XYZ file of C-alpha atoms in Angstrom:
673
model
C 109.941 120.005 105.757
C 111.867 123.262 106.533
C 110.069 124.975 103.663
C 106.714 124.239 105.298
C 108.122 125.389 108.648
C 109.076 128.803 107.100
C 105.596 129.037 105.621
C 104.006 128.373 108.996
C 106.193 131.057 110.640
C 105.046 133.571 108.043
C 101.391 132.710 108.705
C 101.992 132.979 112.416
C 103.427 136.426 111.976
C 100.392 137.485 109.979
C 97.914 136.157 112.541
C 99.876 137.702 115.455
C 99.717 141.040 113.631
C 95.977 140.789 113.478
C 95.446 140.116 117.182
C 97.604 142.736 118.947
C 98.166 142.167 122.678
C 96.250 144.440 125.052
C 98.174 145.694 128.015
C 96.360 146.786 131.243
C 98.119 148.304 134.114
C 97.029 147.376 137.559
C 96.531 150.084 140.140
C 99.619 150.876 142.145
C 99.151 150.306 145.896
C 101.378 152.575 148.037
C 101.445 152.393 151.745
C 102.958 154.795 154.178
C 104.892 153.553 157.101
C 107.072 150.489 157.627
C 105.119 148.299 155.139
C 105.361 150.817 152.387
C 108.971 149.956 151.736
C 108.023 146.333 150.835
C 105.402 147.307 148.283
C 106.257 148.104 144.731
C 104.254 149.083 141.689
C 102.773 145.917 140.126
C 102.005 146.000 136.454
C 100.078 143.041 134.955
C 100.220 142.528 131.239
C 97.202 140.707 129.733
C 97.316 139.275 126.168
C 94.380 138.724 123.928
C 92.746 135.239 123.828
C 94.391 133.253 120.965
C 91.522 132.798 118.504
C 93.705 131.060 115.969
C 96.924 129.190 116.816
C 99.328 127.332 114.537
C 101.452 124.381 115.697
C 103.076 122.754 112.661
C 105.561 120.714 114.546
C 102.707 118.791 116.211
C 101.536 117.383 112.807
C 104.691 117.741 110.773
C 105.529 114.087 109.993
C 101.994 112.815 109.183
C 101.207 115.995 107.260
C 104.320 115.607 105.053
C 103.585 111.892 104.497
C 100.023 112.634 103.506
C 101.231 115.478 101.252
C 103.686 113.183 99.495
C 101.025 110.561 98.918
C 98.585 113.165 97.624
C 101.224 114.460 95.216
C 101.890 110.900 94.004
C 98.205 110.248 93.422
C 97.728 113.480 91.528
C 100.671 112.668 89.314
C 99.256 109.225 88.639
C 95.849 110.688 87.897
C 97.239 113.272 85.491
C 99.310 110.607 83.722
C 96.279 108.424 82.929
C 94.173 111.435 81.839
C 96.588 112.069 78.950
C 96.322 108.944 76.699
C 98.905 110.218 74.197
C 101.482 110.582 76.951
C 100.773 107.246 78.566
C 100.950 105.460 75.185
C 104.558 106.654 74.641
C 106.150 107.231 78.013
C 105.995 104.599 80.801
C 104.483 105.729 84.046
C 107.754 105.083 85.945
C 109.635 107.535 83.676
C 107.142 110.303 84.271
C 107.198 109.784 88.019
C 111.016 109.964 88.076
C 110.830 113.269 86.184
C 108.320 114.528 88.731
C 110.738 113.579 91.461
C 113.560 115.427 89.726
C 111.397 118.564 89.445
C 110.311 118.397 93.086
C 113.874 117.811 94.276
C 115.132 120.706 92.127
C 112.438 122.989 93.518
C 113.343 122.142 97.107
C 117.001 122.646 96.273
C 116.315 126.093 94.741
C 114.575 127.422 97.829
C 117.567 126.432 99.908
C 116.186 123.379 101.694
C 117.572 119.856 101.896
C 115.576 117.357 99.736
C 114.467 114.121 101.439
C 116.393 110.984 100.427
C 115.042 107.497 99.756
C 116.166 105.932 102.950
C 116.941 102.241 102.795
C 114.950 101.393 105.949
C 111.930 103.298 104.606
C 112.225 101.473 101.276
C 112.745 97.928 102.604
C 110.342 98.082 105.543
C 107.517 100.278 104.244
C 107.470 100.733 100.446
C 108.677 97.387 99.074
C 106.505 94.856 101.016
C 103.125 95.961 99.507
C 104.413 95.574 95.963
C 105.854 92.118 96.573
C 102.784 90.940 98.525
C 100.503 92.076 95.682
C 102.656 90.225 93.145
C 102.937 87.067 95.293
C 99.263 86.887 96.323
C 98.046 87.094 92.729
C 100.966 85.147 91.232
C 99.770 82.932 88.318
C 100.574 79.537 89.816
C 100.322 77.363 86.727
C 102.669 79.343 84.436
C 105.096 79.834 87.357
C 105.296 76.147 88.262
C 105.540 75.049 84.631
C 108.523 77.360 84.047
C 110.097 77.289 87.497
C 113.205 75.507 86.223
C 113.879 78.134 83.601
C 113.175 80.945 86.130
C 115.658 79.456 88.647
C 118.365 79.201 86.021
C 117.943 82.841 85.003
C 117.617 83.963 88.657
C 120.563 82.057 90.160
C 123.084 81.265 87.411
C 122.268 84.428 85.438
C 122.675 86.681 88.461
C 125.951 85.058 89.396
C 127.223 85.439 85.810
C 126.271 89.158 85.730
C 127.866 89.862 89.080
C 131.234 88.178 88.374
C 131.403 89.270 84.734
C 130.792 92.965 85.566
C 132.924 92.846 88.716
C 135.874 91.240 86.970
C 135.833 93.587 83.980
C 135.384 96.702 86.109
C 138.361 95.666 88.171
C 140.405 95.320 84.984
C 139.233 98.767 83.988
C 140.251 100.290 87.335
C 143.817 98.983 86.836
C 144.282 101.327 83.898
C 146.171 104.406 85.159
C 144.358 106.899 82.919
C 141.043 106.018 84.584
C 142.265 107.257 87.928
C 140.714 104.427 89.997
C 143.762 102.309 90.748
C 142.939 102.190 94.434
C 139.795 100.091 93.873
C 140.312 96.438 94.802
C 138.624 93.330 93.364
C 136.223 92.779 96.290
C 134.826 96.317 95.925
C 134.231 95.778 92.194
C 132.510 92.419 92.886
C 130.383 94.091 95.559
C 129.329 96.740 93.022
C 128.657 94.041 90.413
C 126.368 92.162 92.798
C 124.347 95.380 93.412
C 123.691 96.263 89.757
C 123.297 92.657 88.470
C 119.852 91.899 89.825
C 116.662 92.615 87.851
C 114.316 94.845 89.846
C 110.694 93.584 90.293
C 109.282 97.070 90.822
C 110.594 98.358 87.482
C 109.629 95.159 85.699
C 106.049 95.340 87.003
C 105.794 99.008 86.104
C 106.822 98.437 82.496
C 105.684 94.946 81.544
C 102.092 95.398 82.715
C 101.754 98.328 80.326
C 102.947 96.538 77.186
C 100.790 93.381 77.806
C 103.537 90.984 76.745
C 102.681 87.284 76.416
C 102.441 85.183 79.567
C 105.590 83.127 79.000
C 107.997 86.078 78.645
C 106.272 87.950 81.439
C 106.532 85.146 83.951
C 110.161 84.489 83.033
C 111.339 88.060 83.608
C 109.009 88.700 86.540
C 109.812 85.393 88.195
C 113.523 86.076 87.771
C 113.174 89.523 89.323
C 111.459 87.954 92.387
C 113.755 84.985 92.932
C 117.129 86.683 92.357
C 116.671 88.568 95.633
C 118.246 85.737 97.585
C 121.302 85.632 95.293
C 121.682 89.433 95.520
C 121.405 89.506 99.281
C 123.921 86.704 99.779
C 126.473 88.170 97.313
C 126.062 91.629 98.859
C 126.632 90.434 102.436
C 129.414 88.077 101.342
C 131.498 90.601 99.483
C 130.890 93.240 102.137
C 132.246 90.949 104.819
C 135.156 89.869 102.635
C 136.100 93.510 101.963
C 136.260 94.162 105.700
C 138.362 91.068 106.462
C 140.599 91.335 103.406
C 141.382 87.592 103.020
C 139.151 84.897 101.529
C 139.592 81.211 102.214
C 137.997 78.079 100.757
C 135.880 77.732 103.914
C 134.486 81.202 103.413
C 133.426 80.345 99.880
C 131.753 77.139 101.089
C 129.920 78.994 103.864
C 128.807 81.532 101.274
C 127.196 78.767 99.201
C 125.498 77.367 102.332
C 124.325 80.881 103.186
C 122.554 81.084 99.840
C 120.456 78.014 100.531
C 119.790 79.167 104.074
C 118.628 82.627 102.974
C 116.422 81.362 100.105
C 114.951 78.248 101.626
C 114.678 79.872 105.067
C 112.672 82.728 103.582
C 110.371 80.241 101.813
C 109.875 78.253 105.071
C 109.063 81.308 107.143
C 106.578 82.522 104.520
C 104.915 79.100 104.306
C 104.490 78.907 108.086
C 102.832 82.251 108.264
C 100.668 81.375 105.241
C 99.350 78.257 106.989
C 98.730 80.281 110.136
C 96.752 82.831 108.171
C 94.652 80.044 106.514
C 94.014 78.348 109.858
C 92.980 81.620 111.485
C 90.511 82.325 108.682
C 88.558 79.185 109.682
C 87.169 81.000 112.693
C 86.267 84.422 111.190
C 82.755 83.594 109.996
C 81.222 85.697 112.836
C 83.630 88.634 112.477
C 83.977 89.245 108.744
C 85.223 92.771 109.185
C 88.668 91.700 110.440
C 89.306 89.054 107.755
C 91.476 91.294 105.520
C 93.563 92.389 108.470
C 94.756 88.834 109.085
C 95.961 88.563 105.478
C 97.928 91.812 105.722
C 99.363 91.294 109.186
C 100.458 87.681 108.719
C 102.143 88.620 105.446
C 103.958 91.595 106.949
C 104.990 89.525 109.976
C 106.470 86.916 107.591
C 108.487 89.677 105.905
C 109.728 91.193 109.212
C 110.556 87.785 110.666
C 112.667 86.950 107.634
C 114.442 90.285 107.725
C 115.122 89.818 111.400
C 117.112 86.636 110.729
C 118.755 88.090 107.596
C 116.660 85.789 105.340
C 115.002 86.749 102.066
C 111.954 88.828 102.895
C 110.809 88.862 99.235
C 110.821 85.034 99.161
C 108.902 84.950 102.426
C 106.194 87.298 101.089
C 105.823 85.327 97.919
C 105.594 81.972 99.746
C 103.098 83.381 102.245
C 100.843 84.792 99.520
C 100.930 81.641 97.405
C 100.282 79.310 100.319
C 97.435 81.121 102.049
C 95.452 82.362 99.035
C 93.472 79.179 98.084
C 92.495 78.405 101.708
C 91.797 81.963 102.768
C 89.539 82.600 99.775
C 87.556 79.466 100.584
C 86.858 80.744 104.151
C 86.360 84.524 103.792
C 83.379 86.321 102.348
C 83.193 87.880 98.909
C 83.294 91.385 100.426
C 86.455 90.544 102.328
C 88.045 89.223 99.160
C 87.112 92.461 97.342
C 88.621 94.455 100.231
C 91.876 92.483 100.058
C 92.125 92.849 96.298
C 91.461 96.581 96.103
C 93.512 97.477 99.172
C 96.495 95.561 97.812
C 96.024 97.206 94.444
C 95.869 100.680 96.046
C 98.716 100.064 98.487
C 101.150 98.667 95.898
C 100.294 101.370 93.384
C 100.946 104.187 95.867
C 104.191 102.542 97.062
C 105.429 102.148 93.501
C 104.617 105.805 92.761
C 106.370 106.978 95.869
C 109.459 104.904 95.075
C 109.993 106.463 91.665
C 109.301 109.964 92.940
C 111.728 109.546 95.816
C 114.249 108.141 93.404
C 114.121 111.333 91.377
C 114.333 113.507 94.510
C 117.294 111.454 95.860
C 119.125 111.967 92.534
C 118.991 115.714 93.053
C 120.009 115.396 96.701
C 123.302 113.670 95.908
C 126.185 113.521 96.782
C 127.704 112.364 93.480
C 131.213 111.526 92.313
C 131.349 111.495 88.525
C 133.801 109.411 86.473
C 132.834 109.245 82.810
C 134.806 106.081 82.027
C 133.576 104.098 84.974
C 129.884 105.133 84.625
C 129.638 104.570 80.839
C 131.497 101.291 81.075
C 129.038 100.166 83.760
C 126.064 100.885 81.523
C 127.632 99.049 78.579
C 128.596 96.048 80.677
C 125.109 95.790 82.067
C 123.752 95.382 78.554
C 126.502 93.057 77.336
C 126.431 90.735 80.346
C 122.622 90.500 80.163
C 122.585 89.614 76.485
C 125.393 87.088 76.762
C 123.875 85.491 79.852
C 120.387 85.116 78.266
C 121.768 83.713 75.002
C 124.074 81.250 76.663
C 121.609 80.067 79.274
C 118.762 79.763 76.707
C 120.944 77.569 74.496
C 121.210 75.160 77.402
C 117.619 75.482 78.573
C 116.082 74.816 75.150
C 117.668 71.343 75.176
C 115.329 70.419 78.063
C 112.193 72.468 77.267
C 109.286 71.232 75.237
C 108.220 74.776 74.289
C 111.423 76.390 73.073
C 112.293 80.024 73.670
C 112.465 81.756 70.312
C 114.919 84.484 69.398
C 112.207 87.069 69.846
C 111.513 85.794 73.369
C 115.257 85.837 74.142
C 115.505 89.445 72.937
C 112.616 90.620 75.104
C 113.932 88.673 78.180
C 117.402 90.273 77.670
C 116.008 93.738 76.910
C 113.560 93.624 79.823
C 116.242 93.238 82.509
C 115.501 96.547 84.216
C 117.252 97.896 87.270
C 115.458 99.941 89.872
C 115.187 101.143 93.467
C 116.501 97.917 95.048
C 119.932 98.488 93.504
C 119.868 102.146 94.699
C 118.905 101.103 98.239
C 121.605 98.493 98.451
C 124.157 101.082 97.331
C 122.800 103.521 99.854
C 123.340 100.902 102.542
C 127.101 101.101 102.069
C 128.845 102.748 104.938
C 129.930 106.394 104.567
C 133.553 105.320 105.165
C 133.543 103.289 101.924
C 135.882 105.168 99.609
C 133.826 104.398 96.420
C 130.340 104.918 97.869
C 129.506 108.152 96.042
C 130.908 106.872 92.740
C 128.940 103.630 93.087
C 125.712 105.546 93.820
C 126.240 107.765 90.791
C 126.858 104.762 88.549
C 123.806 102.914 89.981
C 121.499 105.937 89.366
C 122.830 106.218 85.813
C 122.111 102.517 85.162
C 118.628 102.894 86.598
C 117.859 105.934 84.467
C 119.190 104.207 81.319
C 117.191 101.021 81.897
C 113.966 102.745 82.905
C 114.023 105.583 80.372
C 115.800 104.110 77.328
C 114.790 100.473 77.567
C 111.429 101.151 79.201
C 110.387 103.663 76.523
C 111.614 101.636 73.553
C 110.424 98.155 74.578
C 106.811 98.837 73.491
C 107.800 99.910 69.911
C 110.202 96.963 69.661
C 107.461 94.543 70.699
C 105.222 96.003 67.993
C 108.027 95.958 65.405
C 109.040 92.370 66.056
C 105.364 91.271 66.257
C 105.969 89.535 69.608
C 102.980 87.603 70.808
C 100.792 89.572 73.155
C 98.830 88.419 76.183
C 95.535 86.708 75.495
C 92.848 89.022 76.791
C 89.870 86.639 76.547
C 89.224 83.935 79.128
C 89.674 80.307 78.206
C 86.414 78.516 77.521
C 85.101 75.691 79.676
C 85.954 73.264 76.887
C 89.604 74.468 76.938
C 89.769 74.187 80.727
C 88.315 70.659 80.736
C 90.678 69.528 78.033
C 93.647 71.131 79.866
C 92.694 69.254 83.008
C 92.231 66.078 81.009
C 95.665 66.409 79.424
C 97.207 66.860 82.861
C 95.681 63.573 84.028
C 96.689 61.893 80.792
C 100.308 63.069 81.089
C 100.292 61.892 84.720
C 99.214 58.448 83.516
C 101.861 58.427 80.749
C 104.520 59.255 83.307
C 103.323 56.422 85.509
C 103.338 53.951 82.658
C 106.806 54.992 81.563
C 108.071 54.852 85.147
C 109.343 58.436 84.904
C 108.145 60.498 87.911
C 108.153 64.025 86.529
C 106.335 67.268 87.017
C 102.772 65.944 86.549
C 103.306 62.947 88.810
C 104.394 65.086 91.751
C 101.730 67.627 91.041
C 99.069 64.867 91.287
C 100.598 63.595 94.523
C 100.571 67.084 95.967
C 96.913 67.617 94.960
C 95.847 64.380 96.547
C 97.670 65.152 99.787
C 96.134 68.606 99.778
C 92.613 67.322 99.273
C 92.925 64.483 101.742
C 94.679 66.148 104.690
C 95.420 69.857 104.383
C 91.968 71.152 103.379
C 90.294 69.447 106.266
C 92.358 71.523 108.697
C 92.513 74.797 106.894
C 89.073 75.196 105.327
C 86.059 75.739 107.593
C 82.834 73.746 107.636
C 81.854 71.635 104.682
C 83.618 73.828 102.075
C 86.444 71.327 101.671
C 84.038 68.766 100.238
C 83.755 68.800 96.492
C 80.387 69.169 94.738
C 78.664 66.026 93.546
C 78.436 65.417 89.810
C 74.896 64.042 89.842
C 73.555 67.109 91.733
C 75.219 69.378 89.248
C 73.781 67.357 86.355
C 70.264 67.620 87.755
C 70.553 71.363 88.150
C 71.735 71.762 84.544
C 68.988 69.427 83.277
C 66.310 71.333 85.178
C 67.631 74.690 83.905
C 67.625 73.387 80.338
C 64.054 72.064 80.681
C 62.867 75.515 82.013
C 64.529 77.262 79.130
C 62.910 74.890 76.572
C 59.501 75.379 78.069
C 59.812 79.185 78.114
C 61.064 79.275 74.509
C 58.202 77.070 73.293
C 60.202 74.041 72.343
C 58.246 71.975 74.883
C 54.474 72.479 75.309
C 53.292 73.407 78.796
C 50.059 71.323 78.307
C 50.150 67.808 76.979
C 47.364 67.061 74.467
C 47.250 63.314 74.917
C 48.886 60.332 76.504
C 50.757 59.645 73.305
C 52.680 62.956 73.497
C 53.267 62.262 77.165
C 54.927 59.043 76.207
C 57.058 60.843 73.576
C 58.767 63.123 76.090
C 59.546 60.480 78.609
C 63.191 60.730 79.625
C 65.470 58.342 77.816
C 67.534 55.827 79.751
C 71.032 56.995 80.615
C 73.636 54.547 79.428
C 75.352 52.642 82.185
C 79.034 53.234 82.857
C 81.446 51.415 85.024
C 82.145 52.569 88.567
C 85.766 53.302 87.746
C 84.900 55.347 84.713
C 82.213 57.269 86.664
C 84.730 58.123 89.407
C 87.203 59.325 86.791
C 84.589 61.586 85.181
C 83.597 62.921 88.558
C 87.190 63.703 89.538
C 87.833 65.590 86.251
C 84.685 67.700 86.527
C 85.074 68.299 90.299
C 88.471 69.861 89.799
C 86.989 72.407 87.391
C 83.884 73.076 89.418
C 85.850 73.567 92.643
C 88.128 76.190 91.075
C 85.392 77.968 89.190
C 84.782 80.565 91.871
C 88.471 81.281 92.311
C 89.048 81.602 88.567
C 86.148 84.001 88.221
C 87.695 86.126 91.007
C 91.212 86.192 89.596
C 90.523 86.876 85.926
C 92.306 89.676 84.144
C 93.924 90.983 87.294
C 96.089 94.110 86.952
C 97.319 96.539 89.576
C 96.547 99.481 87.332
C 93.029 98.619 86.129
C 89.823 97.727 87.929
C 86.879 95.676 86.775
C 83.972 97.541 85.271
C 80.905 98.004 87.378
C 78.846 95.474 85.457
C 81.611 92.873 85.726
C 81.835 93.361 89.473
C 78.046 93.116 89.722
C 78.091 89.726 87.944
C 80.081 88.203 90.795
C 78.550 90.127 93.690
C 76.645 88.443 96.465
C 73.513 90.406 95.719
C 73.467 89.171 92.133
C 74.089 85.627 93.250
C 71.265 85.909 95.805
C 68.887 87.256 93.181
C 69.830 84.537 90.773
C 69.205 81.925 93.420
C 65.779 83.349 94.236
C 64.888 83.534 90.581
C 65.948 79.970 90.055
C 63.856 78.823 93.012
C 60.847 80.706 91.669
C 61.220 79.121 88.285
C 61.536 75.646 89.883
C 58.360 76.196 91.830
C 56.556 77.352 88.660
C 57.876 74.281 86.835
C 56.688 72.012 89.642
C 53.176 73.585 89.527
C 53.085 73.083 85.802
C 54.092 69.438 86.138
C 51.417 68.903 88.777
C 48.778 70.469 86.498
C 49.990 68.303 83.655
C 49.734 65.185 85.828
C 46.125 66.098 86.840
C 45.157 66.688 83.240
C 46.692 63.353 82.204
C 44.768 61.601 84.961
C 41.555 63.311 83.812
C 42.263 62.330 80.238
C 42.871 58.745 81.326
C 39.576 58.674 83.231
C 37.785 60.170 80.229
C 39.424 57.533 77.990
C 38.218 54.708 80.290
C 34.697 56.159 80.438
C 34.516 56.477 76.587
C 35.778 52.948 76.267
C 33.043 51.673 78.611
C 30.383 53.633 76.735
C 31.501 52.217 73.423
C 31.453 48.694 74.866
C 27.949 49.271 76.225
C 26.754 50.595 72.887
C 28.143 47.578 71.047
C 26.506 45.211 73.544
C 23.180 47.032 73.224
C 23.361 46.909 69.429
C 24.054 43.224 69.523
C 21.064 42.623 71.873
C 18.771 44.621 69.533
C 19.763 42.634 66.526
C 19.341 39.448 68.378
C 15.870 40.477 69.469
């Protein structure tokens, strides 16, 4: 900021030099006598009218914010314009390098580089990324693996924190290290900061390598849910370090605090999600404000959670997951497109700014370097992660149907990246903390190692190990129907066995949602499911039109015999119970068809092609509907013409029959005569 201020002063000097002031002396009035002593010479100085003025302080803050965002976008644009660079180096690495260069340039000219402030990070930059991830969270893979995700997020984070904290405390007790004054609580506090996997870094790397859905949801889900554990451990050890003594009651209250922080954040997010869904019922006449409700309710959920020291990340995820199915049923397609693109743009810019600020803050310092402590921290991060994943997977695979292979375990362990959340938590430490600068230096080193070394080598390792990639093509309708059928089948199996498992409670939740919740949160008749018979008639009519146009069915019937040949065959009768079961299976797929078409192949870094967007646009749907109605009318006219011709043919057949009868009667009369 001071650099721009110096530039503005230079420009002001130049412009002032162009417009020199003009001085004009007023006439001096002198009076003789007694009044003359009270009058003096009066000189009025008149300056030129300021044609051009500069006031940088008036626009300083918004100008610098806009400049930073413009720089971030230009860096992102340049990165994707060089495919050879983007294929080797992750985007996050390049952005950190840009931040280092910008911070070094500001340092060279004698100014103070801006630092990634914790309040700016947690209140402005982090919420868009988490909302984008929570709103478009793949629900089915997440719910199917939620047990494994919770084990990695809770038990794994606790293991990493205590393992690293305990070994670092043992290291500090060695006299040659020179850190004998560090106590156990300080080391545990540092271990809780660097133990959590960062969602921003995971999203930035894993979306570029297109890893398979199972590994992606395990690492990404862990990075989202370990926020509650990290926050509780951070606050707990910080309070204990101030008090100095820890009792059993304090430990018990810490465990209770974990459930309050995590479940409280989920409850706050769910409440705001239902409020957003209920509000979207009444926006049919004011479509332009529909996206604002989604953004504001989500941000209010995050701020409300942070106000009560709950998990804001959990609140954002819960809010996005709860409101999405109901909001999308109420809002227009244009509003949905606005929400999707604005979240994509907002999260991408926030992610870019975070990595650039991280590089700039590295240059800003201050740093306290200790080779032994820093290198040991990096090594312990890797060792604790590997041991935790292997040990927990050994237990998890005993309860999983789909086992985690050794390749999956390696990618899960190697993908535990640290990022800006760890740096911001370290920056939150008070300046009076004796180890603050050393902790920040070690945290930055760990972030650089995980983002640069692990982030740059994970793609070649995935190729080398032939790890399964994400399936790019959409599942067919046949696959979706069979998947839904298997869900119902497994629900029935659980009911027969008397074991109420995942599918049983999922079916109960779906029934409760369809019976009660949708009636209150979805406007109009949208909560009613489409009828199977109406859908069957539409498909039958469409198929008949296609057969007529292709020549498989003649448009004019030659005789009554051919008319009889194409009479519709009788549909076999089925029982009422079986018919209701078929309807329920197909309704579930038909109801979600629109949402699945909207959410396909979503990525924060790529957009749909123009032709793909046009396929789902309202204009295309309207044109398709009009074309369908036109074809139906043509088909009806053809059927009416066919009916008239058949009636004419029938009348001609009767007349010919009468004539033949009369001819036979006349012939018989002639012979008789």
